Each structure stands twice: as structure tokens, then as C-alpha cells.
Short mmCIF file of N, CA, C and O in Angstrom, two decimals:
data_model
loop_
_atom_site.label_atom_id
_atom_site.label_comp_id
_atom_site.label_asym_id
_atom_site.label_seq_id
_atom_site.Cartn_x
_atom_site.Cartn_y
_atom_site.Cartn_z
N MET A 1 80.36 104.44 165.05
CA MET A 1 78.98 104.30 165.52
C MET A 1 78.72 105.30 166.63
O MET A 1 79.56 105.51 167.49
N THR A 2 77.56 105.90 166.60
CA THR A 2 77.15 106.83 167.67
C THR A 2 75.91 106.29 168.36
O THR A 2 75.17 105.48 167.80
N THR A 3 75.69 106.74 169.57
CA THR A 3 74.52 106.33 170.34
C THR A 3 73.82 107.57 170.85
O THR A 3 74.46 108.48 171.37
N ASP A 4 72.51 107.62 170.66
CA ASP A 4 71.67 108.67 171.22
C ASP A 4 70.66 108.00 172.11
O ASP A 4 70.27 106.85 171.88
N THR A 5 70.16 108.73 173.09
CA THR A 5 69.15 108.18 173.99
C THR A 5 67.96 109.11 174.07
O THR A 5 68.04 110.28 173.72
N ALA A 6 66.83 108.58 174.54
CA ALA A 6 65.62 109.34 174.77
C ALA A 6 64.91 108.74 175.96
O ALA A 6 65.02 107.52 176.21
N ARG A 7 64.22 109.54 176.72
CA ARG A 7 63.50 109.06 177.90
C ARG A 7 62.03 108.83 177.56
O ARG A 7 61.42 109.62 176.84
N LEU A 8 61.46 107.72 178.05
CA LEU A 8 60.04 107.41 177.84
C LEU A 8 59.20 108.21 178.80
O LEU A 8 59.53 108.37 179.98
N THR A 9 58.09 108.73 178.30
CA THR A 9 57.12 109.41 179.15
C THR A 9 56.22 108.37 179.80
O THR A 9 56.33 107.18 179.50
N THR A 10 55.33 108.81 180.67
CA THR A 10 54.39 107.87 181.30
C THR A 10 53.45 107.24 180.30
O THR A 10 52.86 106.19 180.57
N LYS A 11 53.34 107.82 179.09
CA LYS A 11 52.51 107.24 178.04
C LYS A 11 53.36 106.44 177.05
O LYS A 11 52.94 106.10 175.95
N TYR A 12 54.61 106.13 177.44
CA TYR A 12 55.56 105.36 176.65
C TYR A 12 55.90 106.03 175.32
O TYR A 12 56.13 105.39 174.31
N GLN A 13 55.95 107.35 175.32
CA GLN A 13 56.33 108.12 174.15
C GLN A 13 57.76 108.61 174.35
O GLN A 13 58.20 108.82 175.47
N ALA A 14 58.47 108.80 173.24
CA ALA A 14 59.83 109.34 173.29
C ALA A 14 60.03 110.26 172.11
O ALA A 14 59.43 110.07 171.05
N THR A 15 60.88 111.25 172.29
CA THR A 15 61.27 112.13 171.18
C THR A 15 62.41 111.48 170.44
O THR A 15 63.37 111.01 171.06
N ILE A 16 62.31 111.43 169.12
CA ILE A 16 63.41 110.87 168.33
C ILE A 16 64.52 111.91 168.28
O ILE A 16 64.30 113.05 167.86
N PRO A 17 65.73 111.55 168.73
CA PRO A 17 66.84 112.52 168.76
C PRO A 17 67.12 113.14 167.37
O PRO A 17 66.91 112.50 166.33
N ALA A 18 67.60 114.36 167.38
CA ALA A 18 67.85 115.12 166.16
C ALA A 18 68.76 114.36 165.18
O ALA A 18 68.50 114.31 163.98
N ARG A 19 69.84 113.74 165.69
CA ARG A 19 70.74 113.02 164.77
C ARG A 19 70.05 111.85 164.09
O ARG A 19 70.32 111.54 162.93
N VAL A 20 69.12 111.19 164.80
CA VAL A 20 68.38 110.08 164.20
C VAL A 20 67.42 110.63 163.13
O VAL A 20 67.33 110.08 162.03
N ARG A 21 66.71 111.71 163.48
CA ARG A 21 65.81 112.33 162.48
C ARG A 21 66.57 112.74 161.24
O ARG A 21 66.09 112.56 160.11
N GLN A 22 67.74 113.32 161.43
CA GLN A 22 68.53 113.75 160.28
C GLN A 22 69.03 112.56 159.48
O GLN A 22 68.98 112.58 158.24
N ALA A 23 69.51 111.52 160.15
CA ALA A 23 70.02 110.34 159.45
C ALA A 23 68.94 109.67 158.59
O ALA A 23 69.22 109.15 157.52
N LEU A 24 67.69 109.68 159.08
CA LEU A 24 66.58 109.05 158.36
C LEU A 24 65.79 110.02 157.52
O LEU A 24 64.84 109.65 156.85
N ASP A 25 66.20 111.30 157.54
CA ASP A 25 65.51 112.36 156.81
C ASP A 25 64.03 112.38 157.17
O ASP A 25 63.15 112.40 156.33
N LEU A 26 63.74 112.34 158.48
CA LEU A 26 62.36 112.32 158.97
C LEU A 26 61.82 113.73 159.10
O LEU A 26 62.51 114.64 159.55
N LYS A 27 60.57 113.89 158.73
CA LYS A 27 59.84 115.15 158.85
C LYS A 27 58.64 114.90 159.76
O LYS A 27 58.14 113.78 159.85
N ALA A 28 58.15 115.93 160.41
CA ALA A 28 56.97 115.82 161.27
C ALA A 28 55.80 115.21 160.49
O ALA A 28 55.57 115.60 159.33
N GLY A 29 55.11 114.28 161.09
CA GLY A 29 53.96 113.66 160.44
C GLY A 29 54.28 112.39 159.66
O GLY A 29 53.37 111.67 159.27
N GLU A 30 55.56 112.15 159.39
CA GLU A 30 55.92 110.93 158.66
C GLU A 30 55.77 109.71 159.56
O GLU A 30 55.74 109.81 160.78
N VAL A 31 55.66 108.55 158.93
CA VAL A 31 55.47 107.30 159.67
C VAL A 31 56.81 106.57 159.76
O VAL A 31 57.59 106.55 158.80
N ILE A 32 57.05 105.97 160.92
CA ILE A 32 58.26 105.19 161.10
C ILE A 32 57.88 103.73 161.31
O ILE A 32 56.75 103.41 161.68
N ALA A 33 58.83 102.84 161.07
CA ALA A 33 58.61 101.42 161.24
C ALA A 33 59.63 100.86 162.21
O ALA A 33 60.77 101.34 162.27
N PHE A 34 59.22 99.86 162.98
CA PHE A 34 60.10 99.18 163.92
C PHE A 34 60.24 97.75 163.47
O PHE A 34 59.25 97.04 163.31
N GLU A 35 61.47 97.30 163.25
CA GLU A 35 61.75 95.90 162.91
C GLU A 35 62.31 95.25 164.14
O GLU A 35 63.28 95.76 164.72
N ILE A 36 61.70 94.16 164.59
CA ILE A 36 62.11 93.48 165.81
C ILE A 36 62.58 92.07 165.45
O ILE A 36 61.84 91.30 164.84
N GLU A 37 63.82 91.75 165.87
CA GLU A 37 64.36 90.42 165.58
C GLU A 37 65.41 90.07 166.66
O GLU A 37 66.35 90.83 166.86
N ASN A 38 65.17 88.96 167.33
CA ASN A 38 66.12 88.46 168.33
C ASN A 38 66.50 89.52 169.37
O ASN A 38 67.67 89.66 169.71
N GLY A 39 65.51 90.24 169.87
CA GLY A 39 65.76 91.21 170.90
C GLY A 39 66.39 92.52 170.43
O GLY A 39 66.73 93.36 171.25
N VAL A 40 66.53 92.69 169.12
CA VAL A 40 67.09 93.91 168.56
C VAL A 40 65.99 94.63 167.80
O VAL A 40 65.28 94.01 167.01
N VAL A 41 65.88 95.93 168.05
CA VAL A 41 64.84 96.73 167.39
C VAL A 41 65.53 97.74 166.47
O VAL A 41 66.45 98.45 166.89
N ARG A 42 65.11 97.79 165.21
CA ARG A 42 65.63 98.75 164.26
C ARG A 42 64.53 99.73 163.91
O ARG A 42 63.40 99.33 163.66
N LEU A 43 64.87 100.99 163.90
CA LEU A 43 63.92 102.06 163.54
C LEU A 43 64.27 102.53 162.13
O LEU A 43 65.43 102.71 161.80
N ARG A 44 63.25 102.67 161.29
CA ARG A 44 63.47 103.17 159.95
C ARG A 44 62.26 103.94 159.46
O ARG A 44 61.19 103.83 160.06
N LYS A 45 62.43 104.70 158.42
CA LYS A 45 61.29 105.39 157.82
C LYS A 45 60.43 104.34 157.15
O LYS A 45 60.92 103.43 156.48
N ALA A 46 59.11 104.44 157.36
CA ALA A 46 58.19 103.49 156.78
C ALA A 46 58.13 103.62 155.26
O ALA A 46 58.25 104.72 154.72
N THR A 47 57.97 102.49 154.59
CA THR A 47 57.87 102.47 153.13
C THR A 47 56.40 102.34 152.74
O THR A 47 55.54 101.99 153.57
N PRO A 48 56.05 102.58 151.48
CA PRO A 48 54.68 102.39 151.02
C PRO A 48 54.12 100.99 151.34
O PRO A 48 52.94 100.86 151.69
N ILE A 49 54.94 99.97 151.26
CA ILE A 49 54.44 98.62 151.55
C ILE A 49 54.12 98.47 153.04
O ILE A 49 53.18 97.79 153.42
N ASP A 50 54.89 99.12 153.93
CA ASP A 50 54.58 99.12 155.35
C ASP A 50 53.20 99.74 155.57
O ASP A 50 52.39 99.21 156.34
N LEU A 51 52.94 100.84 154.92
CA LEU A 51 51.67 101.55 155.09
C LEU A 51 50.51 100.72 154.55
O LEU A 51 49.44 100.67 155.15
N ALA A 52 50.73 100.06 153.43
CA ALA A 52 49.67 99.22 152.83
C ALA A 52 49.35 98.04 153.77
O ALA A 52 48.19 97.70 153.98
N PHE A 53 50.37 97.45 154.35
CA PHE A 53 50.20 96.32 155.26
C PHE A 53 49.42 96.78 156.50
O PHE A 53 48.46 96.13 156.91
N SER A 54 49.83 97.90 157.07
CA SER A 54 49.13 98.42 158.25
C SER A 54 47.67 98.75 157.92
O SER A 54 46.78 98.50 158.72
N GLY A 55 47.46 99.33 156.76
CA GLY A 55 46.09 99.67 156.34
C GLY A 55 45.24 98.42 156.19
O GLY A 55 44.06 98.43 156.57
N ALA A 56 45.80 97.36 155.68
CA ALA A 56 45.06 96.11 155.53
C ALA A 56 44.68 95.52 156.88
O ALA A 56 43.60 94.96 157.04
N LEU A 57 45.56 95.68 157.86
CA LEU A 57 45.26 95.13 159.19
C LEU A 57 44.16 95.89 159.90
O LEU A 57 43.44 95.32 160.71
N GLU A 58 44.02 97.17 159.61
CA GLU A 58 42.99 97.96 160.28
C GLU A 58 41.59 97.36 160.09
O GLU A 58 40.82 97.31 161.03
N ASP A 59 41.30 96.93 158.88
CA ASP A 59 39.98 96.33 158.63
C ASP A 59 39.81 95.01 159.38
O ASP A 59 38.74 94.72 159.89
N ILE A 60 40.87 94.24 159.46
CA ILE A 60 40.80 92.93 160.11
C ILE A 60 40.63 93.11 161.62
O ILE A 60 39.93 92.36 162.26
N LEU A 61 41.30 94.11 162.17
CA LEU A 61 41.28 94.32 163.63
C LEU A 61 40.20 95.28 164.10
O LEU A 61 40.19 95.69 165.25
N GLU A 62 39.26 95.60 163.26
CA GLU A 62 38.20 96.56 163.56
C GLU A 62 37.39 96.13 164.78
O GLU A 62 36.88 96.96 165.55
N GLU A 63 37.26 94.82 165.02
CA GLU A 63 36.45 94.32 166.12
C GLU A 63 36.97 94.77 167.47
O GLU A 63 36.25 94.78 168.46
N TRP A 64 38.26 95.16 167.57
CA TRP A 64 38.84 95.62 168.83
C TRP A 64 38.96 97.15 168.86
O TRP A 64 39.69 97.69 169.66
N ASN A 65 38.26 97.83 168.00
CA ASN A 65 38.36 99.28 167.91
C ASN A 65 37.14 99.93 168.54
O ASN A 65 36.27 100.43 167.82
N SER A 66 37.09 99.91 169.85
CA SER A 66 35.95 100.52 170.53
C SER A 66 36.42 101.33 171.73
O SER A 66 37.56 101.18 172.18
N LYS A 67 35.54 102.17 172.25
CA LYS A 67 35.86 102.97 173.42
C LYS A 67 36.18 102.06 174.61
O LYS A 67 37.07 102.33 175.39
N ALA A 68 35.43 100.97 174.74
CA ALA A 68 35.67 100.03 175.84
C ALA A 68 37.06 99.41 175.75
O ALA A 68 37.73 99.23 176.76
N ASP A 69 37.47 99.06 174.53
CA ASP A 69 38.81 98.50 174.34
C ASP A 69 39.91 99.53 174.67
O ASP A 69 40.89 99.20 175.31
N ASP A 70 39.68 100.76 174.22
CA ASP A 70 40.65 101.82 174.53
C ASP A 70 40.80 101.97 176.04
O ASP A 70 41.93 102.11 176.55
N GLU A 71 39.70 101.94 176.75
CA GLU A 71 39.73 102.08 178.22
C GLU A 71 40.45 100.85 178.85
O GLU A 71 41.27 101.01 179.74
N ALA A 72 40.12 99.66 178.39
CA ALA A 72 40.67 98.46 178.99
C ALA A 72 42.19 98.33 178.77
O ALA A 72 42.90 97.80 179.65
N TYR A 73 42.68 98.83 177.66
CA TYR A 73 44.10 98.59 177.32
C TYR A 73 44.96 99.86 177.33
O TYR A 73 46.09 99.84 176.91
N ARG A 74 44.43 100.95 177.82
CA ARG A 74 45.18 102.22 177.73
C ARG A 74 46.47 102.25 178.51
O ARG A 74 47.38 102.98 178.18
N ASP A 75 46.61 101.42 179.53
CA ASP A 75 47.82 101.43 180.35
C ASP A 75 48.87 100.44 179.87
O ASP A 75 49.91 100.29 180.51
N LEU A 76 48.66 99.74 178.80
CA LEU A 76 49.64 98.77 178.30
C LEU A 76 50.80 99.44 177.65
O LEU A 76 50.75 100.47 177.07
#
């Protein structure tokens, strides 16, 4: 087992280390998925069903998609 680390920016962004990108065969622009269970987070390449699920939620959550909401929650 190997461990790689990345530092969070002030916007909570991180660069995915090269070994992780290679292991998952990630390319720029691809979507990743986070699985969270019992305090453990797994990162994986998103599947078509992940994308379909996320797309379905966009319509449901449209009511919170405004400039005012972006301003109110930008620091979270």
C-alpha cells in the first residue's frame, strides 16, 4: 500500500497526485466520485450511473441555484 498527500487551498481544492491519477486512469475534465462510509472516503472515477444520478438531482435542487445562494454559502 502506498500513501500520497495533497494540500487543500483556501477554496478547499486539491491536486490529485500523479500516482492516483495513473491508478484511476484519470484525464483532465473527467468526473470523480467520492464514497463516504464510517469516516472513510474512497475516490474513484465516476460511472455513467453516478452522472445520471447527479444530473437528476440538479433539477430537484434548482431552487437553491441563485447568485444569492452562491454568495451566502461560498465559504463553506
